[in-house]
Coordinates of C-alpha atoms in Angstrom, one line a residue:
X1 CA -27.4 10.6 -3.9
X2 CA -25.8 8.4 -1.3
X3 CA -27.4 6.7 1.6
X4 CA -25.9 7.8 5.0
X5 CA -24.3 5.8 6.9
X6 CA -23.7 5.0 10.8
X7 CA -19.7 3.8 11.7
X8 CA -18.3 1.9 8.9
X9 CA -15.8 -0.4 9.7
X10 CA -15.1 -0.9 5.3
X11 CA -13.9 1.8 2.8
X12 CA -15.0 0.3 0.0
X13 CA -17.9 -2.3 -1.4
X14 CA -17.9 -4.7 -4.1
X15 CA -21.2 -5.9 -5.6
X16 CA -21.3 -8.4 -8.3
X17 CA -24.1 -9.8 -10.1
X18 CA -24.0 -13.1 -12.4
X19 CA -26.1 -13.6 -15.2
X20 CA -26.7 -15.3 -18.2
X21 CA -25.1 -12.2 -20.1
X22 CA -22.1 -12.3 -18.0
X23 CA -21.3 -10.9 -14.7
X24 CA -21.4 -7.4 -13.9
X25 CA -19.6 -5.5 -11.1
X26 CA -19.6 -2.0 -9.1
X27 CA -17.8 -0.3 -6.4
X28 CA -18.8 1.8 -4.0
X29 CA -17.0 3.9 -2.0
X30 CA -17.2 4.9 1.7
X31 CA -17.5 8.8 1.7
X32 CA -17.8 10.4 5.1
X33 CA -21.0 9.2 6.0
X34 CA -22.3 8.3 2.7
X35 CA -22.4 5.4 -0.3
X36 CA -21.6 6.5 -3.4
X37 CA -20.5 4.9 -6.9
X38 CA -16.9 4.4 -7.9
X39 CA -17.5 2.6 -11.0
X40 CA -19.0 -0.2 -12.8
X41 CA -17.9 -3.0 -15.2
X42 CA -19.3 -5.4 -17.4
X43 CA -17.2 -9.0 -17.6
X44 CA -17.7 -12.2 -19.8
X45 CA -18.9 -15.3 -18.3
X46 CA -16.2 -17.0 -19.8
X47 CA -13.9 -14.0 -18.5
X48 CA -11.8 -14.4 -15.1
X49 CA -12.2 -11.4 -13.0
X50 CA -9.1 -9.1 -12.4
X51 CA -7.4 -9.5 -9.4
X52 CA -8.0 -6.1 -8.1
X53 CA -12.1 -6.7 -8.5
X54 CA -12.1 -10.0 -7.1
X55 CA -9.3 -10.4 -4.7
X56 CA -8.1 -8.8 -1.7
X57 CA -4.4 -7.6 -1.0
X58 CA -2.2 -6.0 1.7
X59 CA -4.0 -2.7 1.1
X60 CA -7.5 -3.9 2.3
X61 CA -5.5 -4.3 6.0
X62 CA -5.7 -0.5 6.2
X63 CA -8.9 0.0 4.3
X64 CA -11.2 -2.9 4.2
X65 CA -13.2 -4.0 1.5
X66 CA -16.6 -6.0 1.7
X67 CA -17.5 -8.4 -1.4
X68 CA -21.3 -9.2 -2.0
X69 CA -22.5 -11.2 -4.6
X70 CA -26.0 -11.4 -6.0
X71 CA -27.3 -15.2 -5.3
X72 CA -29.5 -16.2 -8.2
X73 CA -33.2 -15.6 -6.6
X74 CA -34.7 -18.3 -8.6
X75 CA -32.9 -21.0 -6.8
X76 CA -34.3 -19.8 -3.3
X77 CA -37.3 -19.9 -1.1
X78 CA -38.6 -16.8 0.4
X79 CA -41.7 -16.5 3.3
X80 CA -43.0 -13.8 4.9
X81 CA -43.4 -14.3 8.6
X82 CA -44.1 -11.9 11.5
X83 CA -42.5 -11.4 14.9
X84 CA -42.3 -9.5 17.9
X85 CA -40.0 -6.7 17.9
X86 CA -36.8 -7.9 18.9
X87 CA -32.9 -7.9 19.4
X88 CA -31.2 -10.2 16.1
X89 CA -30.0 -12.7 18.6
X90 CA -33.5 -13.1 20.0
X91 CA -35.4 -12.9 16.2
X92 CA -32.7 -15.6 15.1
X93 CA -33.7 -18.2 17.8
X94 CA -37.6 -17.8 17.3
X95 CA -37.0 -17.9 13.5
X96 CA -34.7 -21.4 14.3
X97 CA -38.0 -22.7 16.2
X98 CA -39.9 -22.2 13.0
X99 CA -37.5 -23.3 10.6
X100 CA -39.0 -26.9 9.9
X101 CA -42.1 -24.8 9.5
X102 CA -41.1 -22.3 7.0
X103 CA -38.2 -24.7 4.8
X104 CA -39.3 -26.8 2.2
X105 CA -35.7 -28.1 2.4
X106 CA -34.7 -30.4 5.2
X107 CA -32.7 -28.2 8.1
X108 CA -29.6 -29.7 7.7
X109 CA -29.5 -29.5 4.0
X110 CA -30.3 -25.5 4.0
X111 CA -28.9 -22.6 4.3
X112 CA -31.1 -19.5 5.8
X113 CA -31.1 -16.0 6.6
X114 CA -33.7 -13.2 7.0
X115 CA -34.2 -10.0 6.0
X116 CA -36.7 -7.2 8.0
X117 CA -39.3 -5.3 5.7
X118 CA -40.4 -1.9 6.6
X119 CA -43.8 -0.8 7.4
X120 CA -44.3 -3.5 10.3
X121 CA -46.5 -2.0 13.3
X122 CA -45.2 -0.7 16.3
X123 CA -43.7 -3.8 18.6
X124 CA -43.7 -6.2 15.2
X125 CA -41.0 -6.5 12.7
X126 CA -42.2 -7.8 9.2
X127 CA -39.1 -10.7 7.7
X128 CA -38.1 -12.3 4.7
X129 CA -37.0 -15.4 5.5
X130 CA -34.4 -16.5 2.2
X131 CA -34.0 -20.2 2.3
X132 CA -31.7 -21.7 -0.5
X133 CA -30.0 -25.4 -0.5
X134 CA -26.6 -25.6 0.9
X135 CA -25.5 -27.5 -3.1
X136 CA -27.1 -24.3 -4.7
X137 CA -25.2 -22.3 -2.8
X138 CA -22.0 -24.4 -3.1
X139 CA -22.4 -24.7 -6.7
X140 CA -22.7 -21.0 -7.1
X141 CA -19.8 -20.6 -5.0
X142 CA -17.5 -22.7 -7.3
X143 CA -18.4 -20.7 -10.2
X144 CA -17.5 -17.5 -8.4
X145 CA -14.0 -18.9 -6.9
X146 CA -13.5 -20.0 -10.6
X147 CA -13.9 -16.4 -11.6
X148 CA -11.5 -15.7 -9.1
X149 CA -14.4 -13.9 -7.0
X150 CA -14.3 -14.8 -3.3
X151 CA -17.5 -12.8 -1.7
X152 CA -17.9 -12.0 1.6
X153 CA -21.7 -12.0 1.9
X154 CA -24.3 -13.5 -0.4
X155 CA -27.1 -11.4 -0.7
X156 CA -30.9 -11.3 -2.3
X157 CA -30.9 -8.4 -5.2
X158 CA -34.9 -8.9 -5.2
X159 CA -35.3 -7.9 -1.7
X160 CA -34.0 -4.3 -2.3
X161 CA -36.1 -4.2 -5.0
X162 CA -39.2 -5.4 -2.6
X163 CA -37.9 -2.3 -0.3
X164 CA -37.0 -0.1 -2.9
X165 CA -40.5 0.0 -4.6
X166 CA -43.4 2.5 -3.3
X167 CA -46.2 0.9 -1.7
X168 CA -49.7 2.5 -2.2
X169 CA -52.4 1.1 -0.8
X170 CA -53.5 -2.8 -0.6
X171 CA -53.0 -4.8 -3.8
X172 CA -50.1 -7.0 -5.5
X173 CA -47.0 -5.9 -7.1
X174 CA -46.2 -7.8 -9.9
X175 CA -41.8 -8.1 -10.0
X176 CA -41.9 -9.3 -13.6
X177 CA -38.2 -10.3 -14.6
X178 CA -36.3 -9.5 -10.9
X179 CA -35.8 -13.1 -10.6
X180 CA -33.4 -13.4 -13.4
X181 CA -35.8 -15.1 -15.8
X182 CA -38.1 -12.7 -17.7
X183 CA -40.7 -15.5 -17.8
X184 CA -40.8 -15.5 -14.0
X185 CA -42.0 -13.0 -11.6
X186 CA -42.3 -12.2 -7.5
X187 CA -45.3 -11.1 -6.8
X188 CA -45.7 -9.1 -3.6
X189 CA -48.8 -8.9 -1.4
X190 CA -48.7 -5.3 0.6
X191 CA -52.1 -4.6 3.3
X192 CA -52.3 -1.9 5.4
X193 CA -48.9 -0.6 4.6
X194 CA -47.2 -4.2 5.5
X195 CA -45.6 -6.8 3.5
X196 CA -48.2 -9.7 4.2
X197 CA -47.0 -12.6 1.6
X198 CA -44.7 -13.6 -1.7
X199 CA -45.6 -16.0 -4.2
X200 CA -43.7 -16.7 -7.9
X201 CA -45.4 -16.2 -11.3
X202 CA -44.8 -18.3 -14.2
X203 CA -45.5 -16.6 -17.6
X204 CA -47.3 -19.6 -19.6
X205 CA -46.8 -20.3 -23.2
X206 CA -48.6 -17.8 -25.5
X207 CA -51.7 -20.3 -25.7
X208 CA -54.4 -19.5 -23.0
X209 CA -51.9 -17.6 -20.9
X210 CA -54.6 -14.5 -19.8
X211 CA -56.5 -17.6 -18.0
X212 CA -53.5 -19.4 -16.4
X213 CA -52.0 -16.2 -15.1
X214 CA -55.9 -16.2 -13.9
X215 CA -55.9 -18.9 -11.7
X216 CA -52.4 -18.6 -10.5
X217 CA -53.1 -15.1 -8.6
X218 CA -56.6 -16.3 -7.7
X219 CA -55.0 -19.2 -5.6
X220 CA -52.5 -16.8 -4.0
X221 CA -55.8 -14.3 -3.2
X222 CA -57.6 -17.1 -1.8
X223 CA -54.3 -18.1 0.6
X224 CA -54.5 -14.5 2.0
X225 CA -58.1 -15.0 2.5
X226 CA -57.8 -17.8 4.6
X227 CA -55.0 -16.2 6.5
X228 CA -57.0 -13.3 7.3
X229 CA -55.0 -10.3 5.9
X230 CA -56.4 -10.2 1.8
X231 CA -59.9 -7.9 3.6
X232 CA -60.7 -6.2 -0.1
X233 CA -59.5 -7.5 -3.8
X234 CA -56.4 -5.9 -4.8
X235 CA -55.2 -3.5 -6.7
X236 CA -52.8 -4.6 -9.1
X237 CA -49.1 -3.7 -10.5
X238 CA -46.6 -5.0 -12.5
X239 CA -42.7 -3.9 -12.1
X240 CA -41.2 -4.1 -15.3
X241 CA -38.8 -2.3 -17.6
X242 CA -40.4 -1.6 -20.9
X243 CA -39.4 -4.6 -22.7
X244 CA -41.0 -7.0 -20.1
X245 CA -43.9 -4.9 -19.3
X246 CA -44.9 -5.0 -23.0
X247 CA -44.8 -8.9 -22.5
X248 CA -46.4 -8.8 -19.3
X249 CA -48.8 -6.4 -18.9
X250 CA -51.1 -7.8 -21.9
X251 CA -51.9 -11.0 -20.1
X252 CA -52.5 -9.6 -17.1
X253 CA -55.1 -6.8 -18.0
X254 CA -56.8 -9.7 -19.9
X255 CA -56.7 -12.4 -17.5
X256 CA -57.7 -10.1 -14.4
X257 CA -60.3 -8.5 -16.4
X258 CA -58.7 -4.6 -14.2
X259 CA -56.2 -2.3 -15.0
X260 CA -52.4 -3.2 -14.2
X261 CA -50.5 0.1 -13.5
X262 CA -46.9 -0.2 -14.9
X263 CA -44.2 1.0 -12.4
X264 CA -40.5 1.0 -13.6
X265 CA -38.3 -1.0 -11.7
X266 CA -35.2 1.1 -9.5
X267 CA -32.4 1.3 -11.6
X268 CA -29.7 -1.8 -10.8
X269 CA -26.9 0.9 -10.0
X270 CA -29.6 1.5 -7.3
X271 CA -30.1 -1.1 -6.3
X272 CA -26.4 -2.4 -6.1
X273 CA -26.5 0.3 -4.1
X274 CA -29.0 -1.0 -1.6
X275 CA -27.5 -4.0 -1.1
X276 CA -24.3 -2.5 -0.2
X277 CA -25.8 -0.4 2.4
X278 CA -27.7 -3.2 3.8
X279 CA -24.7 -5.4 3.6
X280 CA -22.6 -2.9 5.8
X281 CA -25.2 -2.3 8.4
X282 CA -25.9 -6.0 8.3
X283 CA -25.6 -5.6 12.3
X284 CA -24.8 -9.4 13.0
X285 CA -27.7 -10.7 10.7
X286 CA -27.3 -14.1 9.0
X287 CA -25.9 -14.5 6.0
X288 CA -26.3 -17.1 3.2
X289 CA -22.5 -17.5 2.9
X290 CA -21.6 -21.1 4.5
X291 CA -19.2 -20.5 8.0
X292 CA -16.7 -23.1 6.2
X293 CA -16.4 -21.1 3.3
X294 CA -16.0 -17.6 5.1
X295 CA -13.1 -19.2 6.9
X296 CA -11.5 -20.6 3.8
X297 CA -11.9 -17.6 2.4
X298 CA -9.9 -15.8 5.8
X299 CA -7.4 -18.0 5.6
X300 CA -6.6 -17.6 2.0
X301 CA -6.8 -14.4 2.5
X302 CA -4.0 -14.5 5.3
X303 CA -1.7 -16.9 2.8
X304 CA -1.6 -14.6 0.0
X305 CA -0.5 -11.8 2.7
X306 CA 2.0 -14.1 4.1
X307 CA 2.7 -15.2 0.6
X308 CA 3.2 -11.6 -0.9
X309 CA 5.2 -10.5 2.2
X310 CA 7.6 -13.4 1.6
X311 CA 7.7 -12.4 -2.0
X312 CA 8.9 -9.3 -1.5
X313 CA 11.6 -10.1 0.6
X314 CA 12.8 -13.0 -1.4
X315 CA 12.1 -10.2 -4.2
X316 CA 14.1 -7.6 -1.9
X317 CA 17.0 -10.2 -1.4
X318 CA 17.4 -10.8 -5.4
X319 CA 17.4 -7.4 -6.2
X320 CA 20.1 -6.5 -3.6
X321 CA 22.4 -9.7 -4.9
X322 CA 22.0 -8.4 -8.3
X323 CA 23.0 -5.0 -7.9
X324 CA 25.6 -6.2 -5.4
X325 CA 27.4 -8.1 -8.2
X326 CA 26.1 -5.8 -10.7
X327 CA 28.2 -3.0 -8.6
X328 CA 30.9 -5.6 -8.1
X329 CA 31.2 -5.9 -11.7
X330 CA 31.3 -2.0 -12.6
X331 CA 34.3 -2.1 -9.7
X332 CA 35.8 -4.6 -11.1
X333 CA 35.6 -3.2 -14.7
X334 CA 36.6 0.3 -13.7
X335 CA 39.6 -1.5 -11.5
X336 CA 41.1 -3.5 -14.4
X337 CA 41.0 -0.5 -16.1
X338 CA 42.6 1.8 -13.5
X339 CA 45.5 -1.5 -13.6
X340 CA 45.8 -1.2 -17.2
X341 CA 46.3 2.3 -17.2
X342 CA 49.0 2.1 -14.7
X343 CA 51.1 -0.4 -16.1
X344 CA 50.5 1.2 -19.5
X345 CA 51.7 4.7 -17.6
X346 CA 54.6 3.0 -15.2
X347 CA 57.6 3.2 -17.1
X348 CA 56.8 6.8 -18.1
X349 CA 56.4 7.4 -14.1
X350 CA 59.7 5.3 -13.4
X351 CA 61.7 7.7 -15.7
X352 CA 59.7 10.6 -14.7
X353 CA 60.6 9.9 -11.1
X354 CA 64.4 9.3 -11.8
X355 CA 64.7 12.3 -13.4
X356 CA 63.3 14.1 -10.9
X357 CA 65.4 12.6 -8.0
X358 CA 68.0 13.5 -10.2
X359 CA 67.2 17.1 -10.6
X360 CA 66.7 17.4 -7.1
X361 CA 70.4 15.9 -6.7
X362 CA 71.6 19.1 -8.4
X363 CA 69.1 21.5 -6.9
X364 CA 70.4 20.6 -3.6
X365 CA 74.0 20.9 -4.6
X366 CA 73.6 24.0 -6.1
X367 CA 71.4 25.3 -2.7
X368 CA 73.8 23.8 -0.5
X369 CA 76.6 25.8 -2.4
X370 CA 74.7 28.8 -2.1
X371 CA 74.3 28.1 1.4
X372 CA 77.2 27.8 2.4
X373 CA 78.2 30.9 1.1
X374 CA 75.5 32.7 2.9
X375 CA 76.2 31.4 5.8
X376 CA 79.8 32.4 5.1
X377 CA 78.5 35.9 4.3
X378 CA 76.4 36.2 7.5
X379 CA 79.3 35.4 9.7
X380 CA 82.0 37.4 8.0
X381 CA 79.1 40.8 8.8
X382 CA 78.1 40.0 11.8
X383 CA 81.6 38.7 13.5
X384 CA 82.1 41.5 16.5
X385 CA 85.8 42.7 16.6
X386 CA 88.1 41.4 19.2
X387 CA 86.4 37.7 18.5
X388 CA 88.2 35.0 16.6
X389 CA 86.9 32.2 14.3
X390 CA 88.8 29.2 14.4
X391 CA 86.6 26.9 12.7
X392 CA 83.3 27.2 10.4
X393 CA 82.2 23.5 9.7
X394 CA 79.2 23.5 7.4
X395 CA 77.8 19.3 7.4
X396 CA 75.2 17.4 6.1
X397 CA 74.3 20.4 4.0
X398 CA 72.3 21.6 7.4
X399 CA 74.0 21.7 10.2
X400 CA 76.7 25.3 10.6
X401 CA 79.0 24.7 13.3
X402 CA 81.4 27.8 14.7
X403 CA 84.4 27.8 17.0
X404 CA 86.5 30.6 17.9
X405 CA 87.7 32.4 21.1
X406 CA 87.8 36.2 21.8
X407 CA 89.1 38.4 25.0
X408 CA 86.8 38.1 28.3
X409 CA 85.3 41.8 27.7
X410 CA 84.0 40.4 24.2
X411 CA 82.0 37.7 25.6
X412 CA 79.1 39.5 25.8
X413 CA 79.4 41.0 22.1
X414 CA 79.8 37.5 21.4
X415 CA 76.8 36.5 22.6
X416 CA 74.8 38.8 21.1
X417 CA 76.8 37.9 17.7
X418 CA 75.4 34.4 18.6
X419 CA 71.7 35.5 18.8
X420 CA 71.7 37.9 15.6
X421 CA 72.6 34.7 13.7
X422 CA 69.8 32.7 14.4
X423 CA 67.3 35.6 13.8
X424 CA 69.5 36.3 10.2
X425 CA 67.1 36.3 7.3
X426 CA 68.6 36.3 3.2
X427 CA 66.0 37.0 0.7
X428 CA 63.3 37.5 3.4
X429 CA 63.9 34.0 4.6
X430 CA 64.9 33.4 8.0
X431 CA 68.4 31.6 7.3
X432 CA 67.8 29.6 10.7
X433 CA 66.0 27.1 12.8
X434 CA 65.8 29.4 16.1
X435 CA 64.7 26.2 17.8
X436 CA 67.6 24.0 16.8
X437 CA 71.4 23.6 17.2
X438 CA 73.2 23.6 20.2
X439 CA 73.1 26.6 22.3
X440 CA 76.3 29.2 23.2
X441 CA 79.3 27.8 25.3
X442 CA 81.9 29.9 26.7
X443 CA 85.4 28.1 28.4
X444 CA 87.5 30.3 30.3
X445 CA 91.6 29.4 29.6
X446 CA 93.3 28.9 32.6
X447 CA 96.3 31.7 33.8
X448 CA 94.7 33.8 30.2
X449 CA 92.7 36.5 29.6
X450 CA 91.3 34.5 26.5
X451 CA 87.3 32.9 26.4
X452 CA 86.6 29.8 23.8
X453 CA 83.1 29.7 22.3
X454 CA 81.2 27.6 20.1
X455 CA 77.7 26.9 19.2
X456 CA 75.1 25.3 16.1
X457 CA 73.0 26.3 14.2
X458 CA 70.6 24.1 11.6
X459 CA 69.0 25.6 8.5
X460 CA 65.7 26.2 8.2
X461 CA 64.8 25.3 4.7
X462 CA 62.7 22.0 4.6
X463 CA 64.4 18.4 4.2
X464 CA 63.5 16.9 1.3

């Protein structure tokens, strides 16, 4: 079941692990308010990551990702120390005042960062100061970058493991294997509910081991009874999978001469888990991951976005000039053909077209004939009596002019003989143009009782 978290700023959470039997990685994903497992994958040592578990793109802009990796704990330095309640800022400076104190390591040549333990009293926080030399770190770096792993945080599996555990009653718990050596364990003192001191346990060689196990817990007990806090003997337990504890838990019921109860250890999905949740709600706290290298890692970060964008549109650009010419070539294809086809074609349409100008020769002779005749037709009907044509000019095959005179009282029939040949119509056609040729004239004759008329009409059939 996920843990429940309080505003976060990622989506998603990679966790790696690195270990003599290759590196192992899982995702988490940011559900609502909870933490729960994506997946998990198993890599060769000698096997680059793939890009999408190692690397961040362009998508982690809209949902960011944290990377964690798992610093070997049996290249670091751990102490217990306790504090006043305080703000981080405030428990960073008074740590800094004891750091010479606490560091094996000269200052410069470390790299620190704490992490708080429950069960501390009211106004006292219980830390884990994790000390670890800047070339560790550096060195464990290069292999990641080299597995093209850049991690955002480095982070201390054994501590979740410390958390993760229940605590009952005063006594040691005995990590046998959480280091990453299976000969090496953390053992953690716990009185009155609170984390009081950590010390390492070397497994010795088969010969005489129950006896040096012996003495190494005795001088740890006698530490915490100069210190005040070890007030009874302990009870004690060892934190082991199966295949350790049956290594383990031998030696110590025979060198401690008590029983060791056997607790399995959370599983590592678990506590993957743990650290991911602890990673997002790190709330400003230190982490082992050198400044230099966080901004390295930013700004390679920002040159493979800058990198990618440019990509693209170079990427863009090609694949536009290529179908350009690729369409420019289809054109062009589709064009010569179109060329061939029309010179192949041409002197059919050449004869084609002479014919037909030919034939339309002839079909306007022969409607110009016809014509002619109606228009002949329509005048001989509709000529009023008393009126006298003395010309009927027919020209450009469109144009019907008429002259003739008639007596003054015949003007008007005339006129109206005038009008009834525009509006003629043969065959249902009208025969003219009522909007062209030149209107009626009339001219009286001087000292005679005679009118002379002419007019136009134009035929209303299309030109060609």
């Amino acid at each position: 079941m996920g843990a429940r978290l309080t505003q976060p700023r990622h989506h998603a959470c990679h966790v790696l692990a690195a270990r003599q039997t290759g590196r192992r990685v899982w995702r988490f994903e940011v559900k609502g308010s909870t933490l729960q497992l994506d997946r998990a994958e198993q890599f060769n040592t000698d096997q680059p990551l793939p890009r999408h578990w190692g690397t961040k793109d362009w998508r982690t802009l809209g949902r960011p990702r944290l990377h964690i990796a798992w610093l070997h704990p049996d290249r670091v330095f751990l102490r217990v120390v306790h504090l006043p309640a305080a703000t981080p800022d405030e428990t960073r400076a008074m740590i800094e005042l004891q750091l010479e104190r606490l560091s094996p390591l000269p200052v410069a040549q470390a790299i620190w960062s704490y992490h708080p333990m429950p069960g501390a009293p009211q106004g006292q926080q219980t830390l884990v100061v994790v000390i670890v030399a800047r070339e560790t770190v550096e060195s464990f770096l290069g292999q990641l970058e080299s597995a093209g792993y850049q991690p955002d945080r480095l982070e201390l599996g054994a501590l979740d493991q410390l958390a993760a555990v229940p605590v009952t009653g005063d006594g040691a718990w005995i990590h046998a294997g959480v280091l990453g050596r299976p000969d090496l364990a953390l053992v953690a003192w716990w009185y009155s509910g609170i984390l009081q001191n950590l010390s390492f346990l070397q497994l010795p060689p088969p010969e005489n081991r129950p006896a040096l196990i012996r003495s190494q817990l005795h001088q740890a007990a006698w530490a915490g009874e100069l210190d005040g806090w070890l007030t009874r003997p302990p009870e004690w337990h060892l934190v082991a999978d199966p295949v350790t504890a049956a290594e383990w838990e031998p030696a110590l019921s025979e060198g401690l001469q008590t029983t060791v109860h056997v607790q399995p250890p959370p599983a590592p999905d678990e506590l993957a888990r743990r650290t991911a949740e602890r990673a997002l709600q790190a709330n400003g706290l230190p982490s082992l991951l050198p400044a230099d290298h966080a901004t390295r890692y930013r700004q390679s970060f920002v040159d493979r976005l800058w990198m990618t964008g440019l990509g693209a549109v170079v990427g863009l650009y090609l694949l536009g000039v290529i179908g350009y010419f690729a369409a420019l070539g289809v054109l062009q294809f589709q064009l010569r053909r179109v060329e061939a086809r029309i010179e192949e074609i041409t002197p059919e349409y050449n004869r084609a077209s002479q014919l037909k100008a030919r034939a339309q020769v002839l079909q306007d002779r022969q409607d110009l004939r016809f014509a002619a005749l109606d228009c002949y037709k329509l005048v001989a009907e509709l000529l009023p009596e008393g009126a006298t044509l003395q010309s009927f000019d027919f020209a450009d095959g469109r144009r019907l002019t008429l002259n003739g005179t008639c007596p003054e009282d015949r003007v008007m029939a005339v006129i109206e003989f005038s009008s009834a040949l525009r509006k003629a119509q043969v065959r249902g056609q009208p025969m003219f143009d009522p909007q062209k040729g030149e209107p009626f004239t009339q001219r009286r004759t001087p000292n005679a009782n005679v009118v002379s008329w002419n007019f136009s009409l134009e035929l209303s059939r299309p030109e060609e």
